[in-house]
Amino acid sequence: MTNAGSSNVDLSFCILWSPLHPITALLPFIGHTGIADSRGIGCDFRGSYYVGTDGQMAFGAPTRYLKVDIGDLPGGAQRWDLAIQEANRVYSQRIHNICCDNCHSHVSLALNRMPLEAFGIRKW
């Protein structure tokens, strides 16, 4: 993961991460995730029946991101965006469960809707 400290960072095709203060201070591996579309606009599952699509993550701007190479993705950027839209639609109808069905699940669903292997992972 790369730091997203600059506001000039291109977040298109990225998995996003932001800390959950003060929990992340005690358990640094815990955080909030989102996924950015081809224009770099982040989407995140913020709570029951609500997916943010305005580029503003629930717990502040992403502090880390992971750029996904979509070079081998059939349909390219259009497929990436459609998968995110599908995940957004599904999660806008779900109850948020902090342990089992949360922001990480939302990102995983979007990635699983794409026939894509990234970082050696096919099933997110």
Protein backbone atom coordinates (compact mmCIF):
# COMPACT_ATOMS: atom_id res chain seq x y z
CA MET A 1 0.00 0.00 0.00
CA THR A 2 1.15 3.51 -0.78
CA ASN A 3 0.62 6.63 1.31
CA ALA A 4 -1.96 9.02 -0.09
CA GLY A 5 -0.57 12.09 1.64
CA SER A 6 -0.79 14.37 -1.39
CA SER A 7 -4.06 15.69 -2.74
CA ASN A 8 -2.62 15.33 -6.27
CA VAL A 9 -2.57 11.53 -6.11
CA ASP A 10 -4.42 9.71 -8.92
CA LEU A 11 -6.71 7.27 -7.09
CA SER A 12 -8.31 5.76 -10.19
CA PHE A 13 -8.45 1.94 -10.07
CA CYS A 14 -7.43 1.89 -6.40
CA ILE A 15 -8.44 0.08 -3.25
CA LEU A 16 -8.57 2.77 -0.56
CA TRP A 17 -7.86 2.61 3.17
CA SER A 18 -8.32 5.09 6.00
CA PRO A 19 -7.77 4.69 9.75
CA LEU A 20 -10.57 4.33 12.29
CA HIS A 21 -9.41 6.56 15.11
CA PRO A 22 -8.77 5.67 17.93
CA ILE A 23 -9.09 1.93 17.13
CA THR A 24 -6.33 1.99 14.50
CA ALA A 25 -3.93 3.53 17.03
CA LEU A 26 -4.34 0.44 19.20
CA LEU A 27 -4.76 -2.13 16.40
CA PRO A 28 -2.97 -0.74 13.31
CA PHE A 29 -4.31 -3.41 10.96
CA ILE A 30 -7.91 -2.25 11.46
CA GLY A 31 -9.24 0.40 9.11
CA HIS A 32 -11.95 1.44 6.69
CA THR A 33 -11.83 0.48 3.00
CA GLY A 34 -13.30 1.79 -0.20
CA ILE A 35 -12.72 1.46 -3.92
CA ALA A 36 -12.20 4.18 -6.51
CA ASP A 37 -13.67 4.15 -9.99
CA SER A 38 -11.86 4.96 -13.24
CA ARG A 39 -12.13 8.70 -12.47
CA GLY A 40 -10.63 8.29 -9.00
CA ILE A 41 -13.91 8.83 -7.16
CA GLY A 42 -14.04 6.66 -4.06
CA CYS A 43 -17.04 4.60 -3.00
CA ASP A 44 -17.42 3.05 0.45
CA PHE A 45 -20.04 1.17 2.47
CA ARG A 46 -20.62 3.64 5.31
CA GLY A 47 -23.44 2.01 7.19
CA SER A 48 -26.69 0.15 6.84
CA TYR A 49 -28.34 0.88 3.48
CA TYR A 50 -25.80 3.58 2.61
CA VAL A 51 -22.91 3.54 0.15
CA GLY A 52 -21.03 6.80 -0.27
CA THR A 53 -20.32 7.62 -3.91
CA ASP A 54 -19.16 11.21 -3.52
CA GLY A 55 -15.45 10.50 -3.16
CA GLN A 56 -15.48 11.34 0.55
CA MET A 57 -14.81 8.31 2.72
CA ALA A 58 -16.71 7.84 5.98
CA PHE A 59 -13.68 8.33 8.24
CA GLY A 60 -11.77 10.93 6.28
CA ALA A 61 -9.61 10.95 3.18
CA PRO A 62 -7.78 7.72 2.38
CA THR A 63 -4.32 7.61 3.85
CA ARG A 64 -3.23 4.55 1.88
CA TYR A 65 -4.14 3.10 -1.47
CA LEU A 66 -3.34 0.10 -3.63
CA LYS A 67 -3.37 0.71 -7.40
CA VAL A 68 -4.76 -2.24 -9.36
CA ASP A 69 -3.42 -2.88 -12.86
CA ILE A 70 -6.46 -3.40 -15.09
CA GLY A 71 -4.42 -4.07 -18.23
CA ASP A 72 -5.71 -7.65 -18.46
CA LEU A 73 -9.28 -6.86 -17.41
CA PRO A 74 -11.71 -7.64 -20.27
CA GLY A 75 -13.74 -4.48 -20.80
CA GLY A 76 -11.12 -2.34 -19.07
CA ALA A 77 -12.24 0.79 -17.26
CA GLN A 78 -15.89 0.30 -18.21
CA ARG A 79 -15.93 -3.18 -16.60
CA TRP A 80 -14.19 -1.81 -13.48
CA ASP A 81 -16.81 0.92 -13.11
CA LEU A 82 -19.72 -1.47 -13.73
CA ALA A 83 -18.46 -3.85 -11.05
CA ILE A 84 -18.26 -0.99 -8.54
CA GLN A 85 -21.76 0.16 -9.48
CA GLU A 86 -23.06 -3.39 -8.99
CA ALA A 87 -21.43 -3.64 -5.55
CA ASN A 88 -22.82 -0.22 -4.62
CA ARG A 89 -26.31 -1.30 -5.63
CA VAL A 90 -26.09 -4.53 -3.60
CA TYR A 91 -24.68 -2.84 -0.49
CA SER A 92 -27.18 0.02 -0.59
CA GLN A 93 -29.71 -2.67 0.38
CA ARG A 94 -27.72 -4.37 3.15
CA ILE A 95 -27.43 -3.95 6.88
CA HIS A 96 -23.92 -3.10 8.03
CA ASN A 97 -22.39 -5.71 10.32
CA ILE A 98 -19.05 -4.65 11.78
CA CYS A 99 -17.68 -8.21 11.82
CA CYS A 100 -19.19 -10.01 8.83
CA ASP A 101 -20.69 -7.71 6.18
CA ASN A 102 -18.86 -4.40 6.12
CA CYS A 103 -16.76 -2.04 4.00
CA HIS A 104 -14.25 -4.82 3.29
CA SER A 105 -17.06 -7.04 2.00
CA HIS A 106 -18.25 -4.24 -0.29
CA VAL A 107 -14.79 -3.85 -1.87
CA SER A 108 -14.43 -7.63 -2.17
CA LEU A 109 -17.76 -7.93 -3.97
CA ALA A 110 -16.72 -5.26 -6.49
CA LEU A 111 -13.41 -7.03 -7.15
CA ASN A 112 -15.08 -10.44 -7.40
CA ARG A 113 -17.45 -9.10 -10.07
CA MET A 114 -14.43 -8.59 -12.33
CA PRO A 115 -12.58 -11.43 -14.05
CA LEU A 116 -9.32 -10.03 -12.72
CA GLU A 117 -6.25 -11.37 -10.98
CA ALA A 118 -4.23 -8.80 -9.05
CA PHE A 119 -1.38 -9.37 -6.62
CA GLY A 120 -1.82 -13.12 -7.13
CA ILE A 121 -5.43 -12.98 -5.91
CA ARG A 122 -8.42 -14.11 -7.98
CA LYS A 123 -11.09 -14.49 -5.31
CA TRP A 124 -11.22 -11.51 -2.97
